[in-house]
CSV table of C-alpha atoms and ligand atoms in Angstrom, one decimal:
chain,number,residue,atom,x,y,z
A,228,MET,CA,-2.9,19.9,-10.7
A,229,ASN,CA,0.5,18.9,-11.4
A,230,THR,CA,0.1,16.1,-13.9
A,231,SER,CA,3.2,14.3,-12.3
A,232,GLU,CA,1.1,14.2,-9.2
A,233,VAL,CA,-1.1,11.3,-8.0
A,234,LEU,CA,-1.8,11.7,-4.5
A,235,CYS,CA,-2.1,15.0,-2.6
A,236,ALA,CA,-2.9,15.4,1.0
A,237,THR,CA,-3.3,18.9,2.4
A,238,GLY,CA,-3.9,20.0,6.1
A,239,VAL,CA,-5.2,16.3,7.1
A,240,ASP,CA,-6.5,16.0,10.5
A,241,LEU,CA,-7.7,12.7,12.1
A,242,PHE,CA,-9.2,12.1,15.4
A,243,TYR,CA,-10.3,9.1,17.4
A,244,GLY,CA,-13.2,10.6,19.7
A,245,GLU,CA,-11.2,13.7,21.0
A,246,THR,CA,-8.0,12.1,20.5
A,247,PRO,CA,-5.9,13.5,17.4
A,248,ALA,CA,-4.1,10.6,15.6
A,249,VAL,CA,-3.1,12.3,12.5
A,250,ARG,CA,-2.4,16.3,12.7
A,251,ASN,CA,-2.1,18.8,9.6
A,252,VAL,CA,-0.3,16.6,7.5
A,253,ASP,CA,0.7,17.5,3.8
A,254,LEU,CA,1.8,14.8,1.6
A,255,PHE,CA,2.5,14.9,-1.9
A,256,LEU,CA,3.3,11.5,-4.2
A,257,ARG,CA,4.4,11.7,-7.9
A,258,ARG,CA,3.4,9.1,-10.0
A,259,GLY,CA,5.7,5.9,-9.5
A,260,GLU,CA,7.1,7.6,-6.4
A,261,VAL,CA,8.2,5.2,-3.5
A,262,ALA,CA,7.8,7.4,-0.3
A,263,ALA,CA,8.4,5.7,3.1
A,264,ILE,CA,6.9,6.8,6.8
A,265,THR,CA,8.9,5.7,9.6
A,266,GLY,CA,8.0,6.6,13.1
A,267,GLN,CA,7.5,5.0,16.8
A,268,SER,CA,4.6,2.8,17.6
A,269,GLY,CA,1.6,4.9,18.1
A,270,SER,CA,2.8,7.9,16.1
A,271,GLY,CA,0.0,7.5,13.4
A,272,LYS,CA,1.6,6.0,10.4
A,273,SER,CA,-1.4,3.5,10.1
A,274,SER,CA,-3.8,6.0,10.8
A,275,LEU,CA,-2.3,8.2,8.0
A,276,LEU,CA,-2.3,5.2,5.5
A,277,TYR,CA,-6.0,5.1,6.2
A,278,CYS,CA,-6.7,8.8,5.8
A,279,LEU,CA,-4.7,8.6,2.1
A,280,ALA,CA,-6.5,5.6,0.9
A,281,GLY,CA,-9.8,6.9,1.9
A,282,VAL,CA,-10.6,4.2,4.2
A,283,LEU,CA,-11.3,6.6,7.2
A,284,PRO,CA,-12.9,10.1,6.2
A,285,VAL,CA,-10.6,12.8,7.6
A,286,ALA,CA,-11.9,15.4,10.0
A,287,CYS,CA,-10.1,18.5,8.5
A,288,GLY,CA,-7.9,19.0,5.4
A,289,GLU,CA,-8.3,17.1,2.1
A,290,VAL,CA,-6.8,14.0,0.0
A,291,ARG,CA,-7.1,14.5,-3.5
A,292,PHE,CA,-6.2,11.5,-6.0
A,293,GLU,CA,-5.4,12.7,-9.5
A,294,GLY,CA,-7.1,15.6,-8.9
A,295,ARG,CA,-10.6,14.5,-7.1
A,296,ASP,CA,-11.1,15.2,-3.5
A,297,LEU,CA,-11.9,11.8,-1.9
A,298,GLY,CA,-14.2,13.6,0.7
A,299,GLU,CA,-16.4,14.6,-2.0
A,300,LEU,CA,-17.1,10.8,-3.4
A,301,ASP,CA,-19.9,8.7,-2.4
A,302,ASP,CA,-19.5,5.2,-0.8
A,303,GLU,CA,-19.7,3.5,-4.1
A,304,GLU,CA,-17.4,5.8,-6.1
A,305,LEU,CA,-14.8,5.5,-3.0
A,306,SER,CA,-14.7,1.7,-2.9
A,307,ALA,CA,-14.5,1.5,-7.0
A,308,LEU,CA,-11.4,4.0,-6.5
A,309,ARG,CA,-9.8,1.8,-3.8
A,310,ARG,CA,-10.7,-1.6,-5.6
A,311,GLU,CA,-9.4,-0.5,-9.2
A,312,ARG,CA,-6.5,2.3,-8.5
A,313,PHE,CA,-5.4,1.3,-5.3
A,314,GLY,CA,-3.7,-1.8,-3.8
A,315,PHE,CA,-3.0,-3.0,-0.3
A,316,VAL,CA,-0.2,-4.9,1.6
A,317,PHE,CA,-0.5,-5.8,5.2
A,318,GLN,CA,1.9,-6.7,7.7
A,319,TYR,CA,0.7,-10.5,7.8
A,320,GLY,CA,-0.4,-10.6,4.1
A,321,GLU,CA,-3.9,-11.7,5.0
A,322,LEU,CA,-4.7,-14.2,2.2
A,323,LEU,CA,-8.2,-16.0,1.9
A,324,PRO,CA,-7.5,-19.4,3.0
A,325,GLU,CA,-10.3,-21.0,1.1
A,326,LEU,CA,-8.8,-19.7,-2.3
A,327,THR,CA,-5.9,-21.3,-4.0
A,328,VAL,CA,-2.5,-18.9,-4.6
A,329,GLU,CA,-3.3,-18.0,-7.9
A,330,GLU,CA,-7.2,-17.0,-6.9
A,331,ASN,CA,-6.0,-14.9,-4.2
A,332,ALA,CA,-3.6,-13.1,-6.5
A,333,ALA,CA,-6.3,-12.6,-9.1
A,334,LEU,CA,-8.7,-11.3,-6.8
A,335,PRO,CA,-8.6,-7.5,-7.6
A,336,LEU,CA,-9.1,-8.3,-11.1
A,337,ARG,CA,-12.3,-10.5,-10.3
A,338,LEU,CA,-13.6,-7.7,-8.2
A,339,ALA,CA,-13.1,-5.5,-11.4
A,340,GLY,CA,-15.3,-7.9,-13.3
A,341,GLN,CA,-12.5,-9.5,-15.3
A,342,ARG,CA,-13.3,-13.1,-16.4
A,343,LYS,CA,-12.0,-16.0,-14.8
A,344,ALA,CA,-9.5,-17.2,-17.2
A,345,GLU,CA,-7.9,-13.9,-17.9
A,346,ALA,CA,-7.7,-12.9,-14.3
A,347,LEU,CA,-6.0,-16.1,-13.6
A,348,ALA,CA,-3.4,-15.5,-16.6
A,349,ALA,CA,-2.6,-12.1,-15.4
A,350,ALA,CA,-2.0,-13.3,-11.8
A,351,GLY,CA,0.0,-16.3,-13.2
A,352,GLU,CA,2.4,-13.8,-15.0
A,353,VAL,CA,2.8,-11.6,-11.9
A,354,LEU,CA,3.4,-14.7,-9.8
A,355,GLY,CA,6.0,-15.8,-12.1
A,356,ARG,CA,7.8,-12.6,-11.7
A,357,LEU,CA,7.9,-13.1,-7.9
A,358,GLY,CA,9.1,-16.6,-8.4
A,359,LEU,CA,5.9,-18.5,-7.3
A,360,ALA,CA,4.7,-19.9,-10.4
A,361,GLU,CA,4.9,-23.4,-8.9
A,362,LEU,CA,2.9,-22.7,-6.0
A,363,ARG,CA,-0.3,-21.5,-7.9
A,364,GLN,CA,-2.5,-24.3,-7.3
A,365,ARG,CA,-2.0,-24.4,-3.4
A,366,ARG,CA,-3.7,-22.8,-0.5
A,367,PRO,CA,-2.1,-20.3,1.7
A,368,SER,CA,-1.8,-22.8,4.5
A,369,GLN,CA,0.7,-24.5,2.0
A,370,VAL,CA,3.3,-22.0,1.8
A,371,SER,CA,5.9,-20.4,3.7
A,372,GLY,CA,5.7,-16.9,5.5
A,373,GLY,CA,8.1,-15.1,2.7
A,374,GLN,CA,6.1,-16.8,0.2
A,375,SER,CA,2.7,-15.5,1.5
A,376,GLN,CA,3.9,-12.1,1.9
A,377,ARG,CA,5.0,-12.2,-2.0
A,378,ILE,CA,1.7,-13.7,-2.9
A,379,ALA,CA,0.1,-10.6,-1.0
A,380,VAL,CA,2.5,-8.2,-3.2
A,381,ALA,CA,1.2,-10.0,-6.2
A,382,ARG,CA,-2.4,-9.4,-5.2
A,383,ALA,CA,-1.6,-5.5,-4.5
A,384,LEU,CA,0.0,-5.0,-7.9
A,385,VAL,CA,-1.9,-7.4,-10.3
A,386,HIS,CA,-4.5,-4.7,-11.3
A,387,ARG,CA,-1.7,-2.3,-12.2
A,388,PRO,CA,-3.1,0.2,-9.6
A,389,ALA,CA,-1.7,3.8,-9.5
A,390,VAL,CA,-0.9,3.6,-5.6
A,391,VAL,CA,0.0,0.8,-3.3
A,392,PHE,CA,-0.5,1.3,0.5
A,393,ALA,CA,2.0,-0.9,2.4
A,394,ASP,CA,1.7,-1.0,6.1
A,395,GLU,CA,4.8,-2.8,7.6
A,396,PRO,CA,4.7,-5.3,4.6
A,397,THR,CA,7.4,-7.4,5.7
A,398,GLY,CA,6.8,-7.0,9.4
A,399,SER,CA,6.4,-10.7,10.0
A,400,LEU,CA,9.4,-11.8,8.1
A,401,ASP,CA,13.4,-12.3,9.3
A,402,SER,CA,15.4,-9.5,7.9
A,403,ALA,CA,16.9,-11.5,5.1
A,404,ASN,CA,13.5,-12.3,3.7
A,405,ALA,CA,12.0,-9.1,4.4
A,406,ALA,CA,14.9,-7.2,2.2
A,407,ALA,CA,14.3,-9.9,-0.6
A,408,VAL,CA,10.6,-9.5,-0.6
A,409,LEU,CA,10.8,-5.6,-0.3
A,410,ASP,CA,13.4,-5.8,-3.4
A,411,GLU,CA,11.2,-7.7,-5.3
A,412,PHE,CA,8.0,-5.5,-4.5
A,413,LEU,CA,9.9,-2.3,-5.2
A,414,SER,CA,11.1,-3.3,-8.3
A,415,LEU,CA,7.9,-4.6,-9.6
A,416,ALA,CA,6.1,-1.4,-8.4
A,417,ARG,CA,8.6,0.5,-10.3
A,418,SER,CA,8.6,-1.5,-13.4
A,419,GLN,CA,4.9,-0.9,-13.9
A,420,GLY,CA,4.8,3.0,-12.7
A,421,THR,CA,2.9,1.9,-9.4
A,422,ALA,CA,3.6,4.7,-6.5
A,423,VAL,CA,4.0,3.1,-3.1
A,424,VAL,CA,3.4,4.7,0.5
A,425,LEU,CA,5.2,2.3,2.8
A,426,VAL,CA,5.2,2.5,6.4
A,427,THR,CA,7.8,0.6,8.3
A,428,HIS,CA,9.9,0.7,11.3
A,429,ASP,CA,12.9,-0.6,9.5
A,430,THR,CA,15.4,2.2,8.4
A,431,GLN,CA,17.3,0.0,6.1
A,432,VAL,CA,13.9,-0.5,4.5
A,433,ALA,CA,13.1,3.3,4.2
A,434,SER,CA,16.4,4.1,2.5
A,435,ARG,CA,15.2,2.1,-0.8
A,436,ALA,CA,12.6,4.8,-0.9
A,437,ASP,CA,12.7,8.0,-3.2
A,438,SER,CA,11.4,10.6,-0.4
A,439,ARG,CA,11.4,9.7,3.3
A,440,TYR,CA,9.1,10.9,6.0
A,441,VAL,CA,9.0,10.5,10.1
A,442,MET,CA,5.7,10.6,12.0
A,443,ARG,CA,6.1,12.1,15.6
A,444,ASP,CA,2.5,12.3,17.8
A,445,GLY,CA,0.7,12.4,14.5
A,446,ILE,CA,2.9,15.1,12.9
A,447,LEU,CA,4.6,14.0,9.5
A,448,SER,CA,8.1,15.8,8.6
A,449,ALA,CA,10.0,15.1,5.6
A,450,LEU,CA,13.7,14.0,6.1
A,451,THR,CA,16.2,15.8,4.0
A,452,ARG,CA,19.0,13.7,2.2
A,453,GLU,CA,21.4,14.2,5.3
A,454,GLU,CA,18.7,13.3,8.1
A,455,ALA,CA,18.2,10.3,6.0
A,456,THR,CA,21.6,8.8,6.1
B,123,ATP,N1,-9.6,2.9,16.5
B,123,ATP,C1,-8.6,3.5,17.2
B,123,ATP,N2,-9.6,4.1,18.3
B,123,ATP,C2,-9.2,4.8,19.0
B,123,ATP,N3,-7.9,5.1,19.3
B,123,ATP,C3,-7.1,4.4,18.0
B,123,ATP,C4,-7.6,3.8,17.1
B,123,ATP,N4,-6.8,3.2,16.2
B,123,ATP,C5,-5.4,3.8,16.6
B,123,ATP,N5,-5.7,4.7,17.9
B,123,ATP,C6,-4.6,5.5,18.7
B,123,ATP,O1,-4.1,6.2,17.4
B,123,ATP,C7,-2.7,6.4,17.6
B,123,ATP,C8,-2.1,6.0,16.2
B,123,ATP,O2,-2.2,4.9,16.0
B,123,ATP,P1,-1.5,4.3,14.8
B,123,ATP,O3,-2.2,2.8,14.7
B,123,ATP,O4,-2.0,5.1,13.8
B,123,ATP,O5,-0.4,4.0,14.8
B,123,ATP,P2,1.1,3.7,14.3
B,123,ATP,O6,2.1,4.5,14.2
B,123,ATP,O7,0.4,2.9,13.3
B,123,ATP,O8,1.7,2.4,15.4
B,123,ATP,P3,2.5,1.0,15.0
B,123,ATP,O9,3.8,1.3,14.7
B,123,ATP,O10,2.3,0.3,16.3
B,123,ATP,O11,1.6,0.2,14.0
B,123,ATP,C9,-2.2,5.6,18.8
B,123,ATP,O12,-2.3,6.4,19.9
B,123,ATP,C10,-3.7,4.4,18.7
B,123,ATP,O13,-3.5,4.0,19.9
B,124,MG,MG1,0.5,0.8,12.5
């Protein structure tokens, strides 16, 4: 294994019943790299993320994280890996309504067994870097859409994961707000060396990535520099 390589997928296939959703995909991600995947609705972008994150088992091929084949891990090892080394940001943020903003952001640390005071302090620091320090005690129902997405970003990065999987992380925001949240997300990820796999329909957003791919009918192709502009 190349030591700069964090995630490596080779020949990955995924089917829903008989229908292929991901076909023979190869993807290599270096430490700290931001990779953007664009493609039409239904082309298989989310399905590919599920394979890369070990959420769905692949039918064929393999996904290696730091050299370990996800297909060879048992359920417990796989959930520990997802919890501790991966972060996730979804389209609508999906915060837990009964927890405060800081408790939501601290969740990955609490799940990893960190004590409450320490987890909240670490969450407070990340929230502060995203301009959310004043919202710490609020509930998700008491913040705006853009703020919710920032809180989801804080939660995805608080435990300094190796890779964050982001599926249309700013899809619910207007374009100005989406650009701002995305800038903050990518700069925070870059500052802590977290690699990002970013699914987006927005080519403007994709242009901020280090590498770009397009998904068509389950097939992933890398975009060259010329194609990407
Ligand atoms: N659980 C499922 N069972 C059966 N088919 C599914 C399932 N999930 C997705 N599909 C199908 O697999 C294909 C790929 O879906 P996927 O959600 O990966 O696309 P996508 O590129 O993420 O689309 P979007 O941009 O709309 O989110 C689609 O044809 C979809 O209908
Ligand atoms: Mg999708």
